[in-house]
Amino acid sequence: QVQLVESGGGLVQPGGSLRLSCAASGFTFTINTMSWYRQAPGKEREWVAIITSGGSTNYADSVKGRFTISRDNANNTLSLQMNSLKPEDTAVYYCYVRTLRSYWGQGTQVTVSS
């Protein structure tokens, strides 16, 4: 079955960096568009970034220029490099794919605080 397992979250100071990873299995990773979403406390889940099977990317305005989404098709891994982190980036970050239906990972907590 489809599995998405995020890792790499943690506590970081404002201005710092983190790299999230999502290990994918149970579907043909190479042909699917992959996304990152996040959900802050008390807020709705929001889209963060997307990468197509061909490597085209797009970002939410709030993270453009600071975050970079990438994929390693050889290892079925999705990544999100987050730089210049701000307190408002604090959220649970989720990996997402839609094949015949939508699948979400369990999420990884990112906390940006001094």
Backbone as numpy.savetxt, mean C-alpha at the origin, in Angstrom:
# Nx Ny Nz CAx CAy CAz Cx Cy Cz
-6.31 -20.12 -2.27 -7.15 -18.94 -2.27 -6.27 -17.69 -2.27
-6.87 -16.57 -2.59 -6.12 -15.32 -2.64 -5.69 -14.90 -1.24
-4.42 -14.57 -1.12 -3.89 -14.04 0.15 -3.05 -12.81 -0.14
-3.25 -11.79 0.68 -2.46 -10.57 0.64 -1.98 -10.31 2.05
-0.67 -10.28 2.24 -0.10 -10.13 3.58 0.83 -8.92 3.60
0.38 -7.87 4.31 1.18 -6.66 4.42 2.19 -6.75 5.56
3.27 -6.01 5.41 4.27 -5.90 6.46 5.01 -4.57 6.29
5.79 -4.22 7.32 6.64 -3.04 7.22 6.14 -1.81 7.95
4.96 -1.88 8.53 4.46 -0.73 9.28 5.22 -0.53 10.57
4.93 0.59 11.22 5.59 0.87 12.49 5.42 2.32 12.88
6.20 2.71 13.89 6.19 4.08 14.40 7.37 4.83 13.82
7.12 6.01 13.27 8.18 6.80 12.66 7.94 8.27 12.99
9.02 9.03 13.08 8.88 10.46 13.36 8.49 11.21 12.08
7.86 12.37 12.25 7.56 13.19 11.06 8.82 13.46 10.25
8.68 13.35 8.94 9.82 13.51 8.05 10.55 12.22 7.75
10.22 11.17 8.46 10.88 9.89 8.27 10.32 9.09 7.10
10.84 7.87 6.97 10.45 7.00 5.86 10.10 5.60 6.37
9.25 4.94 5.61 8.92 3.54 5.82 8.69 2.90 4.47
8.92 1.60 4.40 8.63 0.84 3.19 7.70 -0.30 3.54
6.52 -0.27 2.95 5.55 -1.35 3.15 5.67 -2.37 2.04
5.39 -3.62 2.42 5.38 -4.69 1.43 4.07 -5.47 1.54
3.69 -6.07 0.42 2.49 -6.92 0.38 2.86 -8.18 -0.41
2.86 -9.31 0.29 3.13 -10.59 -0.36 1.82 -11.16 -0.86
1.76 -11.42 -2.16 0.52 -11.86 -2.80 0.63 -13.31 -3.24
-0.48 -14.03 -3.14 -0.52 -15.41 -3.59 -1.96 -15.80 -3.92
-2.09 -16.89 -4.67 -3.43 -17.41 -4.97 -4.07 -16.85 -6.22
-3.36 -16.00 -6.94 -3.87 -15.46 -8.20 -2.67 -15.09 -9.07
-2.96 -14.75 -10.32 -1.88 -14.41 -11.25 -1.47 -12.95 -11.05
-0.49 -12.77 -10.20 -0.07 -11.43 -9.79 0.31 -10.56 -10.99
1.01 -11.15 -11.94 1.61 -10.36 -13.02 0.59 -9.64 -13.89
-0.64 -10.14 -13.97 -1.60 -9.55 -14.89 -2.61 -8.64 -14.20
-2.47 -8.50 -12.89 -3.46 -7.74 -12.15 -2.96 -6.38 -11.68
-3.86 -5.40 -11.77 -3.61 -4.09 -11.19 -3.69 -4.20 -9.67
-2.75 -3.57 -9.00 -2.67 -3.62 -7.54 -2.76 -2.21 -6.96
-3.30 -2.12 -5.75 -3.48 -0.82 -5.12 -3.13 -0.86 -3.64
-2.85 0.33 -3.12 -2.75 0.55 -1.68 -3.89 1.48 -1.26
-4.49 1.17 -0.13 -5.48 2.01 0.50 -5.03 2.24 1.95
-5.67 3.20 2.60 -5.40 3.41 4.02 -6.68 3.88 4.71
-6.71 3.62 6.01 -7.85 4.04 6.83 -7.34 4.61 8.14
-7.59 5.89 8.35 -7.22 6.56 9.59 -8.35 6.39 10.61
-8.03 6.51 11.90 -9.07 6.36 12.92 -10.22 7.32 12.70
-11.44 6.79 12.71 -12.62 7.60 12.56 -12.91 8.08 11.16
-12.12 7.61 10.18 -12.32 8.06 8.81 -12.59 6.87 7.89
-13.11 7.17 6.71 -13.35 6.11 5.74 -12.04 5.68 5.09
-12.04 4.46 4.59 -10.88 3.97 3.87 -10.71 4.79 2.59
-9.46 5.17 2.29 -9.20 5.98 1.10 -8.12 5.35 0.24
-8.24 5.58 -1.04 -7.26 5.09 -1.99 -5.98 5.91 -1.88
-4.83 5.23 -2.01 -3.53 5.89 -1.90 -2.76 5.86 -3.21
-2.66 4.66 -3.81 -1.83 4.52 -5.02 -2.24 3.27 -5.77
-1.92 3.27 -7.07 -2.27 2.14 -7.94 -1.14 1.88 -8.92
-0.96 0.61 -9.27 0.00 0.24 -10.29 -0.60 -0.83 -11.18
-0.52 -0.62 -12.49 -1.08 -1.58 -13.43 -0.10 -2.72 -13.69
-0.55 -3.70 -14.42 0.31 -4.82 -14.76 1.50 -4.35 -15.60
1.32 -3.29 -16.34 2.40 -2.76 -17.16 3.31 -1.78 -16.45
2.99 -1.49 -15.19 3.85 -0.62 -14.40 3.44 0.84 -14.35
2.32 1.19 -14.97 1.83 2.57 -14.87 1.32 2.82 -13.46
1.58 4.03 -12.97 1.23 4.34 -11.58 0.40 5.62 -11.50
-0.32 5.75 -10.40 -1.05 6.97 -10.11 -1.19 7.07 -8.60
-1.32 8.31 -8.11 -1.31 8.55 -6.67 -2.39 9.54 -6.26
-2.85 9.39 -5.04 -3.72 10.40 -4.46 -2.92 11.69 -4.31
-3.59 12.81 -4.45 -2.90 14.10 -4.36 -2.17 14.26 -3.03
-2.73 13.69 -1.98 -2.16 13.87 -0.64 -0.80 13.19 -0.47
-0.47 12.24 -1.35 0.81 11.53 -1.21 1.72 11.70 -2.42
1.24 12.36 -3.45 2.01 12.52 -4.68 3.33 13.23 -4.39
4.40 12.68 -4.92 5.72 13.24 -4.70 6.42 12.74 -3.46
5.68 12.04 -2.59 6.27 11.52 -1.36 6.26 9.98 -1.32
5.24 9.37 -1.92 5.10 7.92 -1.92 5.41 7.37 -3.31
5.94 6.15 -3.33 6.21 5.47 -4.59 5.72 4.03 -4.51
4.82 3.67 -5.41 4.34 2.29 -5.47 5.16 1.54 -6.51
5.45 0.27 -6.21 6.21 -0.55 -7.16 5.80 -2.00 -7.00
6.20 -2.82 -7.97 5.87 -4.23 -7.92 7.06 -5.06 -8.38
7.19 -6.23 -7.78 8.21 -7.21 -8.15 7.47 -8.44 -8.62
7.30 -8.56 -9.92 6.52 -9.66 -10.47 7.20 -11.01 -10.29
8.51 -11.01 -10.16 9.22 -12.28 -9.96 8.92 -12.87 -8.59
8.64 -11.99 -7.63 8.40 -12.45 -6.26 6.98 -12.18 -5.77
6.09 -11.79 -6.69 4.69 -11.53 -6.34 4.57 -10.59 -5.13
5.30 -9.48 -5.22 5.33 -8.54 -4.10 5.01 -7.13 -4.57
4.15 -6.48 -3.82 3.81 -5.08 -4.03 4.47 -4.28 -2.92
4.96 -3.09 -3.25 5.63 -2.26 -2.25 5.10 -0.84 -2.28
5.30 -0.15 -1.16 4.97 1.28 -1.08 6.09 1.95 -0.28
6.90 2.72 -0.96 7.94 3.50 -0.31 7.34 4.83 0.10
7.41 5.13 1.40 6.79 6.35 1.93 7.88 7.23 2.53
8.06 8.40 1.95 9.05 9.36 2.42 8.36 10.63 2.92
9.12 11.42 3.65 8.61 12.70 4.16 7.26 12.51 4.85
7.19 11.52 5.71 5.93 11.17 6.35 5.44 12.29 7.26
4.11 12.43 7.28 3.45 13.45 8.09 2.52 12.77 9.09
2.19 13.46 10.18 1.24 12.86 11.14 -0.08 12.44 10.49
-0.51 13.17 9.48 -1.77 12.82 8.82 -1.68 11.57 7.94
-0.49 11.02 7.80 -0.33 9.73 7.11 -0.59 8.56 8.05
-0.79 8.84 9.32 -1.08 7.78 10.28 -2.38 7.07 9.91
-2.28 5.75 9.75 -3.42 4.96 9.30 -3.03 3.50 9.26
-4.02 2.65 9.07 -3.76 1.26 8.71 -3.73 1.20 7.18
-2.67 0.63 6.64 -2.48 0.56 5.20 -2.81 -0.85 4.70
-3.59 -0.89 3.62 -4.08 -2.15 3.08 -3.66 -2.33 1.62
-3.32 -3.54 1.30 -3.06 -3.98 -0.06 -4.40 -4.46 -0.65
-4.63 -4.19 -1.93 -5.92 -4.52 -2.55 -5.73 -5.02 -3.98
-6.54 -6.02 -4.32 -6.62 -6.49 -5.70 -8.06 -6.89 -6.00
-8.47 -6.66 -7.22 -9.77 -7.14 -7.65 -9.56 -8.12 -8.80
-9.92 -9.36 -8.59 -9.89 -10.35 -9.67 -11.35 -10.59 -10.06
-11.93 -11.69 -9.68 -13.37 -11.89 -9.86 -14.15 -11.18 -8.76
-13.49 -10.88 -7.69 -14.05 -10.12 -6.58 -12.91 -9.34 -5.92
-13.26 -8.53 -4.93 -12.26 -7.72 -4.24 -11.62 -8.49 -3.10
-10.30 -8.28 -2.96 -9.56 -8.89 -1.87 -8.74 -7.82 -1.17
-8.70 -7.93 0.17 -7.94 -7.01 1.00 -6.99 -7.80 1.88
-5.84 -7.21 2.18 -4.99 -7.78 3.19 -5.51 -7.44 4.57
-4.77 -7.88 5.60 -5.21 -7.63 6.98 -4.80 -6.24 7.45
-3.91 -5.59 6.71 -3.49 -4.24 7.05 -2.24 -4.20 7.91
-1.52 -3.08 7.81 -0.35 -2.84 8.65 -0.42 -1.41 9.16
-0.18 -1.24 10.46 -0.34 0.06 11.10 0.89 0.94 10.84
0.63 2.15 10.40 1.68 3.17 10.27 1.31 4.33 11.18
2.22 4.66 12.09 2.00 5.77 13.00 3.13 6.77 12.85
2.77 8.01 12.55 3.76 9.08 12.37 3.57 10.06 13.52
4.55 10.06 14.41 4.42 10.88 15.62 5.79 11.14 16.21
5.93 12.30 16.84 7.17 12.61 17.54 7.07 12.23 19.01
